[in-house]
Amino acid sequence: MTHVIDAIRNGVNTDQMYGTLDAIKAQPELGAFRFRARNHWIDGAHNRTTIQGFYGAGQEDESRDEPFVIDAGEPAILLGTDTGANPAEYLLHALAACLTTSLVYVAAARKVRLTEVQSTLEGDMDVRGALGLSDEVRNGFSRIRVSFKVKGDAPEEKLREVVARAAQRSAVYDIVTNGVQLDVEVATA
Amino acid sequence: MTHVIDAIRNGVNTDQMYGTLDAIKAQPELGAFRFRARNHWIDGAHNRTTIQGFYGAGQEDESRDEPFVIDAGEPAILLGTDTGANPAEYLLHALAACLTTSLVYVAAARKVRLTEVQSTLEGDMDVRGALGLSDEVRNGFSRIRVSFKVKGDAPEEKLREVVARAAQRSAVYDIVTNGVQLDVEVATA
């Protein structure tokens, strides 16, 4: 019982974590995942994404009984009615969430108990790009600033190391920093 | 009244759209936006983002009375308890939502009435990268496939043009394809 309690660090079961890592080390093909999202347009800037199944660890994962349903929108100034956060804001959320989870997992592995993790993200965008008014500015963010506040039972230097390692291992940080090859296909009937 | 009805296309008020475009053309500095997200860790893979204000069109936007609150998580196989979609899935949502809204706005501007827009996105990720088990695979998606189904009152060729133009103008498509400069700062006290 004491061991079980000790094994939970930052809400992460480290026994399960090491078990997963060992299993993938022994059988590297278990590391191949495919994540998915389905979206449909509702009206104007309002569209809805459904997320449920994914492929991973050698099989289709069917552990989620219900899908996650996520609505997007735009504020009035960008011609919407605020039916949800806008897509660029969701990208900031994805980045914040990934860095935070990476940080929490890295800390668990390094025996650092965290007491607080907060972050504020801000992205600069000249919307003349996306609105088709200028080819001299890009469509997306020109720059993103991430500011973390982290507290835990470790010296400042160790906490900073954990954050740095989290950024080095975060999936969304990698995607947003380095880009990804994207293939788009269209059916019209 | 007839004009008002005609001006609404795909749920987008095209009078307002042209008004916005004209205003930013006349005063390009109105195009400078800053979007924001605040995140805090709850437990394990569970963290929560709050999104509300942003800067745009020359001022702080305060039109949203309530924040959007978005929870992230991980499935059991990735050491979470499904408290929300995972960060990589949210990134796919951001991409789907941005491409869809771009498509709907482009169609509105080009006088195409859409009847259906659906998309399916799938991203390949070898999680050995993010889990720190391999330096030979990247942490993020190695590839993302986007499949659109679009219907409307225009010939197939025009619908395909609208999708192509949407990708050329989508903010999140640009970010995910080309990457963004990211600055991370950390406070530990």
XYZ file of N, CA and C in Angstrom, chain A:
567
model
N 0.844 -1.201 0.000
C 0.000 0.000 0.000
C 0.880 1.251 0.000
N 1.887 1.241 0.867
C 2.807 2.374 0.901
C 3.464 2.543 -0.461
N 3.832 1.410 -1.070
C 4.456 1.499 -2.373
C 3.514 2.115 -3.401
N 2.261 1.672 -3.365
C 1.289 2.193 -4.335
C 1.197 3.715 -4.189
N 1.101 4.186 -2.955
C 1.000 5.634 -2.740
C 2.282 6.333 -3.228
N 3.429 5.760 -2.901
C 4.692 6.349 -3.355
C 4.792 6.383 -4.876
N 4.191 5.364 -5.505
C 4.319 5.259 -6.959
C 3.547 6.347 -7.691
N 2.561 6.947 -7.006
C 1.795 8.029 -7.632
C 2.521 9.337 -7.356
N 3.013 9.956 -8.385
C 3.719 11.233 -8.206
C 3.148 12.226 -9.212
N 2.718 13.363 -8.746
C 2.070 14.377 -9.606
C 0.833 13.813 -10.314
N 0.174 12.838 -9.665
C -1.002 12.224 -10.282
C -0.653 11.216 -11.365
N 0.609 10.917 -11.515
C 1.055 9.946 -12.525
C 1.484 8.671 -11.799
N 0.954 7.544 -12.236
C 1.366 6.261 -11.673
C 2.705 5.874 -12.296
N 3.769 6.050 -11.514
C 5.098 5.849 -12.112
C 5.383 4.363 -12.376
N 4.744 3.447 -11.623
C 4.882 2.013 -11.947
C 4.355 1.759 -13.358
N 3.172 2.313 -13.604
C 2.568 2.136 -14.940
C 3.438 2.827 -15.995
N 3.985 3.978 -15.640
C 4.833 4.717 -16.589
C 6.059 3.893 -16.972
N 6.750 3.336 -15.966
C 7.944 2.537 -16.286
C 7.550 1.261 -17.032
N 6.381 0.693 -16.686
C 5.889 -0.499 -17.388
C 5.664 -0.204 -18.870
N 5.038 0.943 -19.148
C 4.777 1.345 -20.535
C 6.097 1.566 -21.272
N 7.014 2.271 -20.620
C 8.310 2.543 -21.261
C 9.042 1.224 -21.565
N 9.040 0.279 -20.612
C 9.708 -1.009 -20.828
C 9.063 -1.781 -21.986
N 7.727 -1.769 -22.021
C 7.016 -2.502 -23.072
C 7.380 -1.952 -24.454
N 7.447 -0.613 -24.572
C 7.751 -0.009 -25.883
C 9.228 -0.188 -26.233
N 10.096 -0.171 -25.202
C 11.520 -0.448 -25.457
C 11.691 -1.842 -26.041
N 10.953 -2.807 -25.454
C 11.082 -4.206 -25.876
C 10.471 -4.432 -27.256
N 9.427 -3.636 -27.576
C 8.699 -3.821 -28.841
C 8.450 -2.436 -29.428
N 9.453 -1.895 -30.119
C 9.378 -0.489 -30.565
C 8.152 -0.173 -31.421
N 7.607 -1.186 -32.123
C 6.456 -0.912 -32.995
C 5.202 -0.523 -32.196
N 5.214 -0.793 -30.891
C 4.086 -0.357 -30.049
C 4.018 1.166 -29.949
N 5.112 1.831 -30.304
C 5.147 3.296 -30.231
C 4.409 4.001 -31.354
N 3.986 3.258 -32.379
C 3.326 3.894 -33.532
C 1.870 4.218 -33.207
N 1.563 5.506 -33.129
C 0.207 5.961 -32.819
C -0.367 6.725 -34.023
N -1.683 6.733 -34.090
C -2.397 7.596 -35.046
C -3.533 8.264 -34.315
N -3.468 9.589 -34.231
C -4.549 10.347 -33.597
C -5.451 10.939 -34.679
N -6.716 11.124 -34.322
C -7.710 11.527 -35.326
C -8.673 12.582 -34.814
N -9.194 13.338 -35.740
C -10.255 14.301 -35.427
C -11.200 14.363 -36.626
N -12.501 14.441 -36.365
C -13.491 14.626 -37.426
C -14.187 15.955 -37.154
N -14.334 16.734 -38.199
C -14.944 18.053 -38.024
C -16.085 18.219 -39.016
N -17.152 18.912 -38.588
C -18.169 19.304 -39.578
C -18.587 20.746 -39.341
N -18.862 21.384 -40.444
C -19.271 22.782 -40.433
C -20.715 22.884 -40.002
N -21.022 23.864 -39.146
C -22.402 24.094 -38.718
C -22.958 25.329 -39.413
N -22.334 26.494 -39.195
C -22.795 27.729 -39.850
C -21.757 28.808 -39.615
N -21.463 29.608 -40.623
C -20.502 30.691 -40.455
C -19.194 30.148 -39.889
N -18.701 30.815 -38.839
C -17.432 30.392 -38.221
C -17.623 29.269 -37.202
N -18.823 28.733 -37.111
C -19.111 27.677 -36.129
C -18.913 26.297 -36.750
N -17.972 25.556 -36.229
C -17.806 24.161 -36.649
C -17.449 23.332 -35.427
N -17.616 22.040 -35.564
C -17.542 21.142 -34.401
C -16.660 19.940 -34.722
N -15.770 19.640 -33.785
C -14.885 18.486 -33.938
C -15.278 17.389 -32.957
N -15.229 16.167 -33.423
C -15.475 14.996 -32.591
C -14.193 14.178 -32.556
N -13.786 13.800 -31.359
C -12.543 13.042 -31.172
C -12.855 11.831 -30.297
N -12.517 10.654 -30.758
C -12.767 9.489 -29.926
C -11.667 8.433 -30.090
N -11.745 7.624 -31.130
C -10.807 6.514 -31.270
C -9.441 6.945 -31.769
N -8.445 6.137 -31.468
C -7.110 6.332 -32.044
C -6.453 4.976 -32.124
N -5.390 4.914 -32.890
C -4.615 3.684 -32.982
C -3.358 3.867 -32.145
N -3.015 2.852 -31.353
C -1.788 2.952 -30.569
C -1.490 1.657 -29.858
N -0.232 1.439 -29.552
C 0.194 0.227 -28.851
C -0.282 -1.031 -29.575
N -0.254 -0.970 -30.905
C -0.539 -2.161 -31.704
C -1.992 -2.454 -31.960
N -2.893 -1.557 -31.551
C -4.314 -1.833 -31.800
C -5.147 -0.559 -31.795
N -6.384 -0.691 -32.304
C -7.350 0.395 -32.182
C -7.732 0.542 -30.727
N -7.631 1.739 -30.208
C -8.023 1.973 -28.818
C -9.518 2.250 -28.780
N -10.228 1.483 -27.977
C -11.685 1.677 -27.869
C -12.085 1.946 -26.427
N -11.149 2.513 -25.681
C -11.412 2.707 -24.248
C -12.305 3.908 -23.957
N -12.468 4.795 -24.932
C -13.307 5.972 -24.683
C -14.755 5.662 -25.049
N -15.637 5.685 -24.043
C -17.047 5.359 -24.283
C -17.758 6.464 -25.056
N -17.353 7.683 -24.797
C -18.014 8.829 -25.422
C -16.973 9.655 -26.160
N -17.369 10.292 -27.260
C -16.413 11.185 -27.931
C -16.265 12.508 -27.176
N -15.135 13.154 -27.375
C -14.995 14.552 -26.970
C -15.562 15.406 -28.106
N -16.390 16.368 -27.754
C -17.027 17.231 -28.760
C -16.563 18.660 -28.500
N -15.959 19.272 -29.490
C -15.306 20.564 -29.287
C -15.778 21.554 -30.352
N -16.354 22.666 -29.899
C -16.874 23.662 -30.832
C -15.878 24.800 -31.034
N -15.743 25.224 -32.266
C -14.893 26.364 -32.593
C -15.762 27.529 -33.062
N -15.201 28.719 -33.005
C -15.917 29.901 -33.463
C -14.953 31.035 -33.725
N -15.504 32.210 -33.882
C -14.709 33.433 -33.989
C -15.454 34.519 -33.233
N -14.738 35.506 -32.693
C -15.424 36.648 -32.083
C -16.035 37.542 -33.171
N -16.893 38.469 -32.739
C -17.616 39.324 -33.680
C -16.683 40.066 -34.631
N -15.563 40.563 -34.116
C -14.641 41.346 -34.942
C -14.071 40.509 -36.081
N -14.077 39.171 -35.913
C -13.624 38.275 -36.976
C -14.806 37.500 -37.583
N -15.986 38.136 -37.526
C -17.173 37.719 -38.279
C -17.884 36.501 -37.728
N -17.619 36.160 -36.478
C -18.313 35.029 -35.874
C -19.225 35.470 -34.751
N -19.730 34.483 -33.998
C -20.627 34.785 -32.880
C -20.140 34.092 -31.604
N -18.822 33.879 -31.501
C -18.233 33.311 -30.278
C -18.833 31.964 -29.889
N -19.003 31.099 -30.845
C -19.526 29.754 -30.559
C -18.463 28.849 -29.938
N -17.275 29.355 -29.822
C -16.167 28.624 -29.208
C -14.920 29.471 -29.356
N -13.841 29.048 -28.723
C -12.560 29.713 -28.962
C -12.244 29.623 -30.446
N -11.373 30.493 -30.938
C -11.066 30.405 -32.364
C -9.909 29.427 -32.597
N -9.729 29.011 -33.840
C -8.733 27.960 -34.105
C -7.323 28.304 -33.633
N -6.903 29.543 -33.793
C -5.555 29.926 -33.354
C -5.443 29.834 -31.836
N -6.524 30.178 -31.145
C -6.535 30.052 -29.683
C -6.469 28.572 -29.279
N -7.162 27.714 -30.023
C -7.081 26.273 -29.734
C -5.661 25.761 -29.942
N -4.969 26.305 -30.917
C -3.573 25.895 -31.104
C -2.741 26.274 -29.873
N -2.964 27.472 -29.333
C -2.252 27.861 -28.104
C -2.603 26.915 -26.958
N -3.873 26.535 -26.869
C -4.289 25.569 -25.842
C -3.554 24.241 -26.019
N -3.491 23.745 -27.252
C -2.810 22.464 -27.520
C -1.350 22.534 -27.067
N -0.731 23.663 -27.347
C 0.674 23.852 -26.986
C 0.840 23.929 -25.464
N -0.007 24.709 -24.808
C 0.059 24.832 -23.339
C -0.163 23.477 -22.679
N -1.168 22.749 -23.161
C -1.526 21.461 -22.554
C -0.404 20.451 -22.732
N 0.218 20.446 -23.907
C 1.275 19.470 -24.186
C 2.522 19.773 -23.365
N 2.908 21.036 -23.316
C 4.078 21.401 -22.500
C 3.826 21.067 -21.030
N 2.609 21.330 -20.563
C 2.288 21.079 -19.154
C 2.327 19.583 -18.839
N 1.706 18.772 -19.673
C 1.707 17.325 -19.419
C 3.120 16.761 -19.522
N 3.883 17.225 -20.501
C 5.276 16.771 -20.617
C 6.050 17.117 -19.349
N 5.829 18.338 -18.875
C 6.507 18.812 -17.666
C 6.141 17.931 -16.460
N 4.858 17.617 -16.326
C 4.374 16.816 -15.193
C 4.951 15.395 -15.272
N 5.017 14.820 -16.465
C 5.558 13.458 -16.631
C 7.075 13.444 -16.379
N 7.760 14.429 -16.923
C 9.216 14.495 -16.707
C 9.503 14.646 -15.210
N 8.746 15.516 -14.545
C 8.941 15.707 -13.101
C 8.685 14.404 -12.350
N 7.626 13.673 -12.736
C 7.318 12.401 -12.067
C 8.486 11.428 -12.225
N 9.035 11.378 -13.429
C 10.153 10.462 -13.684
C 11.393 10.883 -12.906
N 11.559 12.173 -12.678
C 12.755 12.667 -11.987
C 12.530 12.878 -10.491
N 11.410 12.337 -10.010
C 11.106 12.379 -8.558
C 10.937 13.797 -8.020
N 10.430 14.674 -8.847
C 10.107 16.036 -8.411
C 8.596 16.122 -8.187
N 8.202 16.461 -6.968
C 6.769 16.665 -6.698
C 6.423 18.116 -6.979
N 5.518 18.314 -7.910
C 5.104 19.668 -8.280
C 3.943 20.116 -7.420
N 3.895 21.389 -7.139
C 2.744 21.919 -6.405
C 1.942 22.898 -7.272
N 2.566 23.448 -8.294
C 1.866 24.426 -9.129
C 2.522 24.511 -10.500
N 1.714 24.483 -11.529
C 2.197 24.729 -12.898
C 1.167 25.616 -13.575
N 1.579 26.796 -13.944
C 0.687 27.698 -14.671
C 1.430 28.216 -15.894
N 0.688 28.527 -16.918
C 1.342 29.116 -18.090
C 0.422 30.122 -18.760
N 1.045 31.077 -19.373
C 0.337 32.095 -20.155
C 0.982 32.107 -21.528
N 0.167 32.005 -22.564
C 0.696 31.993 -23.929
C 0.102 33.163 -24.696
N 0.906 33.742 -25.548
C 0.434 34.849 -26.364
C 1.061 34.723 -27.752
N 0.219 34.808 -28.766
C 0.703 34.705 -30.139
C 0.367 35.960 -30.920
N 1.344 36.469 -31.673
C 1.141 37.673 -32.492
C 0.719 37.264 -33.905
N -0.365 37.847 -34.368
C -0.818 37.546 -35.722
C -1.277 38.814 -36.422
N -0.728 39.087 -37.577
C -1.251 40.171 -38.415
C -2.298 39.534 -39.319
N -3.576 39.791 -39.025
C -4.643 39.081 -39.731
C -4.790 39.502 -41.200
N -3.961 40.474 -41.621
C -4.006 40.804 -43.061
C -3.583 39.615 -43.910
N -2.755 38.732 -43.340
C -2.364 37.529 -44.074
C -3.551 36.615 -44.312
N -4.188 36.173 -43.224
C -5.300 35.225 -43.334
C -6.488 35.834 -44.085
N -6.649 37.162 -44.001
C -7.772 37.803 -44.704
C -7.459 38.070 -46.176
N -6.259 37.725 -46.610
C -5.932 37.885 -48.023
C -5.606 39.312 -48.416
N -5.291 40.167 -47.423
C -5.033 41.579 -47.725
C -3.559 41.892 -47.931
N -2.688 40.963 -47.570
C -1.263 41.236 -47.719
C -0.495 39.942 -47.919
N 0.430 39.977 -48.851
C 1.313 38.827 -49.028
C 2.634 39.052 -48.302
N 2.750 40.184 -47.646
C 4.013 40.504 -46.964
C 4.041 40.045 -45.512
N 2.888 39.644 -44.995
C 2.866 39.072 -43.648
C 2.412 37.622 -43.783
N 2.828 36.793 -42.842
C 2.396 35.401 -42.920
C 0.964 35.276 -42.397
N 0.335 34.121 -42.655
C -1.043 33.920 -42.206
C -1.112 33.588 -40.717
N -0.138 32.848 -40.258
C -0.189 32.346 -38.884
C 0.495 33.286 -37.909
N 0.757 32.771 -36.710
C 1.481 33.567 -35.713
C 2.884 33.871 -36.219
N 3.321 35.121 -36.015
C 4.716 35.440 -36.326
C 5.614 35.016 -35.172
N 5.028 34.917 -33.982
C 5.803 34.594 -32.786
C 4.841 34.189 -31.674
N 5.285 33.232 -30.865
C 4.492 32.815 -29.694
C 5.375 32.943 -28.456
N 4.852 33.596 -27.431
C 5.556 33.694 -26.145
C 4.858 32.810 -25.119
N 5.646 31.985 -24.464
C 5.128 31.080 -23.436
C 5.793 31.454 -22.127
N 4.999 31.678 -21.092
C 5.550 32.041 -19.797
C 5.046 31.038 -18.752
N 5.976 30.283 -18.168
C 5.615 29.265 -17.177
C 5.915 29.744 -15.770
N 5.056 29.345 -14.853
C 5.306 29.516 -13.421
C 5.228 28.118 -12.818
N 6.327 27.666 -12.241
C 6.406 26.282 -11.765
C 6.901 26.267 -10.325
N 6.188 25.522 -9.471
C 6.631 25.346 -8.087
C 6.630 23.866 -7.728
N 7.558 23.478 -6.867
C 7.628 22.082 -6.460
C 8.744 21.889 -5.454
N 8.921 20.629 -5.021
C 9.890 20.357 -3.947
C 11.292 20.090 -4.505
N 11.761 21.023 -5.319
C 13.097 20.865 -5.901
C 13.720 22.249 -6.035
N 15.045 22.300 -6.071
C 15.692 23.613 -6.234
C 15.327 24.232 -7.583
N 15.436 25.535 -7.638
C 15.082 26.275 -8.856
C 15.736 25.683 -10.103
N 17.024 25.344 -9.967
C 17.752 24.835 -11.127
C 17.134 23.549 -11.673
N 16.721 22.683 -10.749
C 16.108 21.411 -11.166
C 14.750 21.656 -11.828
N 13.982 22.591 -11.280
C 12.683 22.906 -11.888
C 12.880 23.454 -13.306
N 13.903 24.270 -13.478
C 14.187 24.815 -14.819
C 14.616 23.707 -15.787
N 15.376 22.768 -15.285
C 15.774 21.616 -16.105
C 14.564 20.807 -16.565
N 13.617 20.638 -15.635
C 12.403 19.878 -15.963
C 11.626 20.579 -17.075
N 11.500 21.901 -16.989
C 10.784 22.653 -18.032
C 11.534 22.535 -19.367
N 12.848 22.666 -19.313
C 13.635 22.585 -20.551
C 13.492 21.198 -21.190
N 13.526 20.160 -20.356
C 13.382 18.799 -20.868
C 11.977 18.582 -21.448
N 10.970 19.164 -20.782
C 9.595 19.036 -21.276
C 9.478 19.626 -22.684
N 10.079 20.795 -22.884
C 10.031 21.414 -24.216
C 10.757 20.539 -25.233
N 11.848 19.923 -24.803
C 12.618 19.056 -25.717
C 11.838 17.808 -26.119
N 10.834 17.422 -25.311
C 10.112 16.181 -25.572
C 8.647 16.369 -25.928
N 8.154 17.590 -25.893
C 6.729 17.815 -26.153
C 6.398 17.662 -27.634
N 5.370 16.866 -27.903
C 4.951 16.619 -29.291
C 4.466 17.901 -29.973
N 3.618 18.661 -29.288
C 3.043 19.852 -29.925
C 4.084 20.968 -30.036
N 4.987 21.039 -29.062
C 6.081 22.012 -29.166
C 6.894 21.736 -30.437
N 7.196 20.472 -30.666
C 7.935 20.085 -31.880
C 7.158 20.476 -33.141
N 5.864 20.142 -33.154
C 5.036 20.442 -34.340
C 5.010 21.946 -34.606
N 4.753 22.722 -33.553
C 4.587 24.170 -33.725
C 5.932 24.840 -34.042
N 7.020 24.286 -33.520
C 8.331 24.874 -33.794
C 8.844 24.503 -35.179
N 8.681 23.244 -35.536
C 9.338 22.733 -36.750
C 8.416 22.487 -37.944
N 7.103 22.477 -37.712
C 6.197 22.192 -38.819
C 6.114 20.712 -39.145
N 5.090 20.371 -39.897
C 4.796 18.972 -40.251
C 4.371 18.904 -41.707
N 4.710 17.819 -42.355
C 4.189 17.633 -43.712
C 2.698 17.335 -43.653
N 1.957 18.061 -44.496
C 0.517 17.996 -44.436
C -0.031 17.665 -45.827
N -0.840 16.640 -45.930
C -1.448 16.265 -47.208
C -2.944 16.532 -47.129
N -3.462 17.295 -48.100
C -4.892 17.607 -48.124
C -5.530 16.984 -49.357
N -6.583 16.208 -49.162
C -7.338 15.718 -50.302
C -8.790 16.163 -50.188
N -9.431 16.289 -51.342
C -10.782 16.856 -51.381
C -11.704 15.971 -52.191
N -12.881 15.692 -51.653
C -13.947 15.034 -52.417
C -15.101 16.003 -52.499
N -15.721 16.108 -53.676
C -16.791 17.095 -53.842
C -18.127 16.427 -54.156
N -18.185 15.123 -54.089
C -19.455 14.447 -54.373
C -19.674 13.309 -53.399
